[in-house]
Amino acid sequence: MAGWSSGGHRTCCAGCCPRRLNEPTPSVTIDLAPIFTSEPAQFAAAEDAVNALGLLAMTRAFTASQRLLVLDWQHPCWWFWPHRQALDDDPRWPVEIFPNGDYYVFLSEDMTTGTFGHPWEQTLCIFGDPLISTLSPLLTSWPPVKRARSF
């Protein structure tokens, strides 16, 4: 895929991804439980919508040349270019922001901005002002906010 390249041979190790993230300041944690409990067609549509809104927000928050580090629990890490992904003919992502089965982390290279998807808590933590100001308004009109840490 044009928007992705391997970030090396490292994988996340057991114990390096917490069972619950201590959210940074600022951050907004979205409660995805209503999506997880919906009927199958609504779940699939909502999962796609969260991923599409996440990509839209990333193209607004980051420059076209900016890459993000993507961590997928116990899998290889990846570099991800949101603008390239948005223009790719294949809309599928190797890892998406919606945490459907694993912890998924998208991080700016300076690690100040990104998302942390928690599958068992069924949450999506959005942190760092550039992404909070773009993604949070898109999502908080629909799934509820579970926690928020202000500036």
XYZ file of N, CA, C and O in Angstrom:
604
model
N 0.829 -1.173 0.000
C 0.000 0.000 0.000
C 0.878 1.242 0.000
O 1.888 1.290 0.679
N 0.455 2.242 -0.691
C 1.251 3.456 -0.826
C 1.409 4.207 0.485
O 2.403 4.880 0.698
N 0.454 4.118 1.373
C 0.493 4.880 2.617
C 1.259 4.211 3.741
O 1.326 4.732 4.831
N 1.867 3.048 3.486
C 2.467 2.270 4.557
C 3.855 1.797 4.178
O 4.134 1.511 3.032
N 4.750 1.665 5.146
C 6.006 0.946 4.964
C 6.405 0.388 6.313
O 6.025 0.911 7.356
N 7.165 -0.687 6.280
C 7.573 -1.339 7.514
C 8.442 -0.413 8.329
O 9.330 0.246 7.802
N 8.213 -0.368 9.614
C 9.005 0.451 10.516
C 10.171 -0.321 11.103
O 10.811 0.135 12.026
N 10.472 -1.492 10.596
C 11.561 -2.299 11.114
C 11.062 -3.654 11.546
O 9.932 -4.038 11.284
N 11.927 -4.367 12.221
C 11.611 -5.740 12.604
C 11.105 -5.858 14.024
O 10.786 -6.934 14.473
N 11.011 -4.749 14.741
C 10.547 -4.796 16.116
C 9.046 -5.051 16.177
O 8.307 -4.623 15.320
N 8.650 -5.722 17.207
C 7.234 -5.873 17.497
C 7.004 -5.387 18.916
O 7.942 -5.289 19.705
N 5.775 -5.064 19.231
C 5.469 -4.713 20.611
C 5.700 -5.941 21.472
O 5.452 -7.063 21.036
N 6.181 -5.731 22.667
C 6.435 -6.855 23.556
C 5.318 -6.970 24.583
O 4.670 -5.985 24.904
N 5.118 -8.160 25.070
C 4.118 -8.343 26.121
C 4.510 -7.479 27.302
O 5.638 -7.490 27.744
N 3.575 -6.688 27.784
C 3.838 -5.818 28.912
C 4.152 -4.384 28.531
O 4.142 -3.514 29.381
N 4.490 -4.121 27.257
C 4.816 -2.731 26.898
C 3.560 -1.931 26.604
O 3.600 -0.711 26.640
N 2.467 -2.569 26.306
C 1.202 -1.874 26.073
C 0.315 -2.103 27.287
O -0.041 -3.236 27.588
N -0.011 -1.054 28.017
C -0.757 -1.221 29.257
C -2.197 -1.669 29.031
O -2.751 -1.451 27.975
N -2.767 -2.287 30.048
C -4.174 -2.673 29.974
C -5.059 -1.442 30.020
O -6.159 -1.456 29.539
N -4.576 -0.361 30.612
C -5.285 0.912 30.584
C -4.241 2.010 30.477
O -3.305 2.066 31.249
N -4.420 2.869 29.533
C -3.504 3.968 29.286
C -3.735 5.082 30.289
O -4.876 5.421 30.595
N -2.673 5.640 30.816
C -2.773 6.883 31.580
C -2.773 7.990 30.547
O -1.723 8.345 30.015
N -3.955 8.491 30.248
C -4.092 9.451 29.162
C -3.263 10.698 29.410
O -3.232 11.221 30.515
N -2.586 11.164 28.370
C -1.815 12.404 28.516
C -2.734 13.616 28.555
O -3.931 13.522 28.289
N -2.161 14.759 28.887
C -2.888 16.022 28.870
C -2.344 16.849 27.725
O -1.132 17.022 27.646
N -3.180 17.293 26.830
C -4.627 17.117 26.748
C -4.990 15.818 26.023
O -4.230 15.328 25.178
N -6.148 15.304 26.334
C -6.663 14.125 25.635
C -8.177 14.033 25.814
O -8.739 14.581 26.755
N -8.795 13.330 24.885
C -10.219 13.022 24.948
C -10.348 11.538 24.652
O -9.815 11.057 23.650
N -11.019 10.801 25.529
C -11.204 9.366 25.333
C -12.663 9.103 24.993
O -13.566 9.422 25.766
N -12.867 8.538 23.815
C -14.198 8.264 23.288
C -14.632 6.863 23.719
O -13.866 5.901 23.616
N -15.860 6.737 24.167
C -16.437 5.459 24.569
C -17.022 4.767 23.326
O -18.016 5.221 22.766
N -16.389 3.686 22.907
C -16.847 2.949 21.729
C -17.797 1.804 22.077
O -18.263 1.102 21.179
N -18.109 1.618 23.351
C -18.979 0.517 23.779
C -20.321 0.496 23.042
O -20.785 -0.584 22.656
N -20.960 1.657 22.804
C -22.225 1.602 22.058
C -22.065 1.021 20.644
O -22.994 0.411 20.123
N -20.903 1.202 20.055
C -20.654 0.618 18.726
C -20.469 -0.887 18.853
O -21.040 -1.662 18.085
N -19.680 -1.312 19.846
C -19.422 -2.737 20.031
C -20.687 -3.526 20.348
O -20.767 -4.712 20.049
N -21.687 -2.904 20.948
C -22.913 -3.615 21.313
C -24.010 -3.497 20.258
O -25.098 -4.024 20.464
N -23.732 -2.825 19.164
C -24.759 -2.678 18.124
C -24.846 -3.941 17.265
O -23.959 -4.795 17.298
N -25.913 -4.051 16.502
C -26.090 -5.232 15.640
C -25.036 -5.212 14.536
O -24.443 -4.176 14.264
N -24.741 -6.365 13.904
C -23.596 -6.494 13.002
C -23.486 -5.447 11.888
O -22.400 -4.919 11.648
N -24.571 -5.140 11.198
C -24.479 -4.164 10.101
C -24.148 -2.767 10.640
O -23.338 -2.045 10.055
N -24.752 -2.404 11.775
C -24.463 -1.109 12.376
C -23.034 -1.060 12.905
O -22.353 -0.041 12.791
N -22.565 -2.167 13.490
C -21.176 -2.231 13.962
C -20.216 -2.006 12.800
O -19.293 -1.195 12.899
N -20.417 -2.729 11.697
C -19.518 -2.612 10.538
C -19.517 -1.188 9.977
O -18.459 -0.632 9.662
N -20.693 -0.596 9.852
C -20.795 0.769 9.334
C -20.137 1.767 10.287
O -19.434 2.694 9.853
N -20.344 1.595 11.590
C -19.759 2.504 12.579
C -18.238 2.363 12.621
O -17.516 3.370 12.717
N -17.738 1.141 12.549
C -16.290 0.918 12.518
C -15.675 1.620 11.305
O -14.668 2.335 11.421
N -16.285 1.455 10.150
C -15.810 2.131 8.935
C -15.866 3.648 9.088
O -14.962 4.358 8.648
N -16.927 4.149 9.710
C -17.083 5.597 9.890
C -15.993 6.154 10.810
O -15.406 7.205 10.515
N -15.702 5.472 11.913
C -14.657 5.938 12.830
C -13.317 5.978 12.103
O -12.560 6.943 12.208
N -13.016 4.935 11.334
C -11.754 4.900 10.590
C -11.694 5.999 9.529
O -10.666 6.660 9.365
N -12.792 6.217 8.819
C -12.825 7.260 7.787
C -12.688 8.651 8.417
O -11.942 9.504 7.902
N -13.371 8.888 9.530
C -13.256 10.181 10.202
C -11.858 10.370 10.784
O -11.324 11.482 10.794
N -11.263 9.279 11.254
C -9.883 9.350 11.741
C -8.921 9.753 10.644
O -8.049 10.607 10.843
N -9.085 9.162 9.472
C -8.217 9.513 8.342
C -8.447 10.956 7.913
O -7.490 11.697 7.652
N -9.697 11.385 7.850
C -9.996 12.772 7.504
C -9.314 13.728 8.492
O -8.656 14.697 8.093
N -9.451 13.450 9.769
C -8.838 14.303 10.793
C -7.317 14.312 10.669
O -6.689 15.362 10.822
N -6.730 13.173 10.381
C -5.271 13.118 10.233
C -4.797 13.948 9.042
O -3.747 14.588 9.117
N -5.567 13.955 7.957
C -5.156 14.770 6.812
C -5.289 16.257 7.122
O -4.610 17.076 6.509
N -6.143 16.604 8.058
C -6.276 18.007 8.482
C -5.215 18.381 9.517
O -4.741 19.511 9.535
N -4.866 17.446 10.391
C -3.959 17.738 11.501
C -2.482 17.685 11.121
O -1.662 18.364 11.740
N -2.145 16.876 10.124
C -0.741 16.655 9.771
C -0.468 17.093 8.339
O -1.346 16.997 7.483
N 0.748 17.530 8.077
C 1.136 17.913 6.723
C 1.238 16.674 5.840
O 1.349 15.551 6.336
N 1.244 16.888 4.542
C 1.306 15.781 3.590
C 2.585 14.958 3.730
O 2.599 13.760 3.439
N 3.644 15.574 4.189
C 4.920 14.847 4.312
C 5.079 14.158 5.662
O 6.022 13.390 5.855
N 4.183 14.419 6.593
C 4.342 13.870 7.940
C 3.902 12.419 7.994
O 2.822 12.042 7.540
N 4.750 11.621 8.591
C 4.426 10.207 8.785
C 4.143 9.965 10.260
O 4.602 10.707 11.130
N 3.379 8.923 10.522
C 3.048 8.525 11.882
C 3.586 7.125 12.132
O 3.606 6.286 11.219
N 3.982 6.864 13.346
C 4.385 5.529 13.748
C 3.133 4.796 14.199
O 2.337 5.335 14.975
N 2.941 3.600 13.701
C 1.768 2.803 14.066
C 2.244 1.553 14.790
O 3.076 0.801 14.279
N 1.691 1.356 15.982
C 2.011 0.191 16.792
C 0.762 -0.680 16.884
O -0.319 -0.187 17.186
N 0.948 -1.937 16.602
C -0.129 -2.923 16.660
C 0.356 -4.019 17.592
O 1.383 -4.657 17.325
N -0.348 -4.207 18.676
C 0.028 -5.157 19.722
C 0.620 -6.444 19.147
O -0.030 -7.153 18.378
N 1.872 -6.734 19.500
C 2.610 -7.939 19.129
C 2.691 -8.168 17.616
O 2.656 -9.315 17.152
N 2.788 -7.101 16.852
C 2.969 -7.175 15.397
C 4.037 -6.162 15.009
O 4.372 -5.273 15.787
N 4.546 -6.253 13.793
C 5.529 -5.248 13.358
C 4.939 -3.841 13.399
O 3.749 -3.647 13.179
N 5.797 -2.883 13.689
C 5.401 -1.474 13.658
C 5.451 -0.988 12.214
O 6.131 -1.572 11.373
N 4.720 0.080 11.937
C 4.622 0.602 10.578
C 4.794 2.107 10.575
O 4.460 2.774 11.547
N 5.231 2.645 9.431
C 5.134 4.071 9.160
C 3.869 4.268 8.342
O 3.578 3.476 7.445
N 3.144 5.300 8.666
C 1.868 5.574 8.012
C 1.822 7.034 7.585
O 2.102 7.923 8.382
N 1.489 7.273 6.325
C 1.323 8.610 5.778
C -0.163 8.830 5.502
O -0.708 8.290 4.528
N -0.877 9.586 6.338
C -2.321 9.750 6.170
C -2.729 10.284 4.799
O -3.704 9.802 4.218
N -1.998 11.264 4.275
C -2.362 11.856 2.980
C -2.227 10.828 1.851
O -3.076 10.765 0.960
N -1.193 10.021 1.901
C -1.027 8.956 0.891
C -2.152 7.936 0.990
O -2.670 7.475 -0.021
N -2.500 7.579 2.235
C -3.583 6.605 2.427
C -4.894 7.134 1.870
O -5.659 6.400 1.249
N -5.153 8.414 2.092
C -6.402 9.013 1.604
C -6.492 8.964 0.086
O -7.593 8.866 -0.464
N -5.357 9.015 -0.587
C -5.335 9.003 -2.052
C -5.128 7.612 -2.650
O -5.189 7.451 -3.868
N -4.885 6.624 -1.812
C -4.617 5.270 -2.285
C -5.878 4.654 -2.893
O -6.978 4.827 -2.371
N -5.716 3.935 -3.993
C -6.845 3.258 -4.642
C -7.423 2.146 -3.772
O -8.591 1.807 -3.897
N -6.593 1.553 -2.917
C -7.049 0.493 -2.019
C -7.355 1.124 -0.663
O -6.443 1.527 0.060
N -8.620 1.235 -0.290
C -8.971 1.933 0.947
C -8.646 1.156 2.222
O -8.740 1.702 3.311
N -8.263 -0.118 2.104
C -7.988 -0.911 3.306
C -6.671 -0.488 3.949
O -5.697 -0.223 3.261
N -6.653 -0.459 5.275
C -5.442 -0.159 6.031
C -4.949 -1.470 6.653
O -5.763 -2.288 7.078
N -3.647 -1.671 6.755
C -3.161 -2.848 7.508
C -3.582 -2.780 8.980
O -3.858 -3.782 9.601
N -3.626 -1.566 9.542
C -4.070 -1.322 10.913
C -4.925 -0.059 10.857
O -4.555 0.910 10.216
N -6.069 -0.083 11.508
C -6.954 1.083 11.525
C -7.031 1.627 12.943
O -6.596 0.966 13.883
N -7.594 2.811 13.111
C -7.623 3.380 14.461
C -8.689 2.729 15.346
O -8.565 2.743 16.556
N -9.725 2.157 14.747
C -10.765 1.496 15.543
C -10.186 0.213 16.139
O -9.739 -0.673 15.410
N -10.191 0.055 17.467
C -9.527 -1.082 18.114
C -10.375 -2.355 18.114
O -10.930 -2.746 19.129
N -10.438 -2.997 16.992
C -11.250 -4.200 16.857
C -10.384 -5.442 17.015
O -10.078 -6.123 16.052
N -9.948 -5.703 18.252
C -9.195 -6.924 18.522
C -7.833 -6.715 19.148
O -7.386 -7.531 19.925
N -7.130 -5.657 18.802
C -5.800 -5.388 19.339
C -5.703 -3.934 19.778
O -6.524 -3.109 19.402
N -4.661 -3.668 20.561
C -4.321 -2.277 20.861
C -3.745 -1.674 19.582
O -2.866 -2.274 18.965
N -4.206 -0.504 19.181
C -3.673 0.194 18.017
C -3.266 1.594 18.441
O -4.073 2.335 19.014
N -2.025 1.963 18.144
C -1.500 3.269 18.508
C -0.973 3.949 17.256
O -0.190 3.352 16.505
N -1.405 5.178 17.013
C -0.898 6.032 15.946
C -0.212 7.206 16.633
O -0.848 7.903 17.428
N 1.077 7.429 16.337
C 1.857 8.454 17.022
C 2.589 9.356 16.043
O 3.201 8.868 15.089
N 2.562 10.656 16.320
C 3.436 11.559 15.578
C 4.878 11.204 15.954
O 5.128 10.594 16.997
N 5.832 11.585 15.101
C 7.223 11.218 15.370
C 7.737 11.800 16.680
O 8.581 11.190 17.329
N 7.234 12.959 17.096
C 7.652 13.527 18.381
C 6.828 12.969 19.550
O 7.027 13.343 20.692
N 5.900 12.079 19.249
C 5.069 11.363 20.224
C 4.187 12.281 21.072
O 3.800 11.937 22.182
N 3.821 13.432 20.538
C 2.954 14.355 21.276
C 1.501 14.279 20.834
O 0.627 14.791 21.523
N 1.253 13.649 19.688
C -0.086 13.643 19.107
C -0.378 12.260 18.547
O 0.495 11.638 17.938
N -1.610 11.790 18.748
C -1.963 10.502 18.176
C -3.250 9.934 18.746
O -4.060 10.651 19.347
N -3.402 8.639 18.545
C -4.552 7.917 19.075
C -4.073 6.629 19.728
O -3.040 6.070 19.354
N -4.841 6.178 20.714
C -4.597 4.893 21.362
C -5.931 4.173 21.415
O -6.840 4.593 22.131
N -6.063 3.109 20.636
C -7.282 2.317 20.634
C -7.158 1.155 21.593
O -6.202 0.379 21.524
N -8.094 1.044 22.512
C -8.074 0.010 23.549
C -9.255 -0.940 23.326
O -10.404 -0.562 23.562
N -8.990 -2.183 22.864
C -10.093 -3.077 22.504
C -10.917 -3.600 23.676
O -12.117 -3.773 23.529
N -10.304 -3.845 24.829
C -11.063 -4.419 25.943
C -11.815 -3.339 26.703
O -12.904 -3.580 27.182
N -11.240 -2.155 26.786
C -11.947 -1.045 27.396
C -12.948 -0.439 26.404
O -13.838 0.307 26.789
N -12.772 -0.766 25.133
C -13.626 -0.275 24.034
C -13.623 1.247 24.000
O -14.665 1.901 24.009
N -12.384 1.792 23.939
C -12.207 3.235 23.895
C -11.200 3.621 22.825
O -10.387 2.804 22.378
N -11.258 4.883 22.461
C -10.276 5.487 21.570
C -9.828 6.785 22.228
O -10.630 7.716 22.385
N -8.565 6.836 22.649
C -8.003 8.038 23.248
C -7.353 8.869 22.141
O -6.532 8.358 21.374
N -7.743 10.121 22.056
C -7.184 11.075 21.099
C -6.361 12.054 21.921
O -6.875 12.636 22.879
N -5.084 12.236 21.571
C -4.258 13.142 22.373
C -3.427 14.056 21.483
O -3.154 13.743 20.330
N -3.075 15.200 22.059
C -2.346 16.227 21.326
C -3.313 17.165 20.628
O -4.265 16.736 19.980
N -3.066 18.470 20.792
C -4.003 19.473 20.287
C -4.346 19.345 18.805
O -5.524 19.454 18.445
N -3.374 19.112 17.899
C -3.756 19.070 16.483
C -4.825 18.017 16.168
O -5.741 18.265 15.386
N -4.724 16.860 16.795
C -5.693 15.796 16.507
C -6.959 15.944 17.336
O -8.054 15.658 16.850
N -6.833 16.422 18.560
C -8.031 16.668 19.371
C -8.935 17.673 18.664
O -10.143 17.484 18.574
N -8.350 18.739 18.157
C -9.163 19.793 17.548
C -9.781 19.372 16.212
O -10.766 19.966 15.788
N -9.251 18.337 15.576
C -9.841 17.882 14.315
C -10.706 16.633 14.470
O -11.800 16.576 13.927
N -10.239 15.644 15.212
C -10.976 14.375 15.312
C -12.062 14.400 16.389
O -13.162 13.886 16.174
N -11.781 14.990 17.527
C -12.765 14.990 18.614
C -14.114 15.575 18.204
O -15.155 14.957 18.474
N -14.160 16.731 17.521
C -15.479 17.243 17.114
C -16.216 16.324 16.142
O -17.450 16.285 16.140
N -15.484 15.576 15.344
C -16.127 14.665 14.397
C -16.760 13.470 15.099
O -17.777 12.946 14.649
N -16.148 13.022 16.196
C -16.632 11.815 16.878
C -17.544 12.088 18.061
O -18.424 11.286 18.348
N -17.359 13.172 18.756
C -18.091 13.358 20.024
C -19.550 13.738 19.849
O -20.288 13.781 20.838
N -19.985 13.957 18.632
C -21.420 14.186 18.420
C -22.174 12.866 18.334
O -23.386 12.841 18.214
N -21.461 11.772 18.431
C -22.060 10.465 18.217
C -21.688 9.524 19.348
O -22.477 9.421 20.278
N -20.511 8.882 19.399
C -20.222 8.118 20.626
C -19.900 9.075 21.767
O -19.366 10.165 21.541
N -20.221 8.690 22.989
C -19.999 9.604 24.127
C -18.523 9.707 24.525
O -17.729 8.816 24.239
N -18.193 10.777 25.209
C -16.870 10.953 25.795
C -16.825 10.174 27.102
O -17.724 10.300 27.937
N -15.809 9.357 27.266
C -15.654 8.596 28.509
C -14.805 9.363 29.518
O -15.111 9.385 30.711
N -13.722 9.999 29.036
C -12.841 10.796 29.889
C -12.269 11.933 29.047
O -12.095 11.789 27.852
N -11.943 13.025 29.711
C -11.269 14.148 29.053
C -10.299 14.777 30.019
O -10.620 14.953 31.201
N -9.138 15.065 29.524
C -8.107 15.763 30.308
C -7.794 17.032 29.557
O -7.329 16.982 28.428
N -8.063 18.168 30.159
C -7.891 19.442 29.469
C -6.479 19.989 29.657
O -5.708 19.503 30.468
N -6.227 21.025 28.895
C -4.903 21.659 28.864
C -4.469 22.096 30.227
O -5.087 22.534 31.064
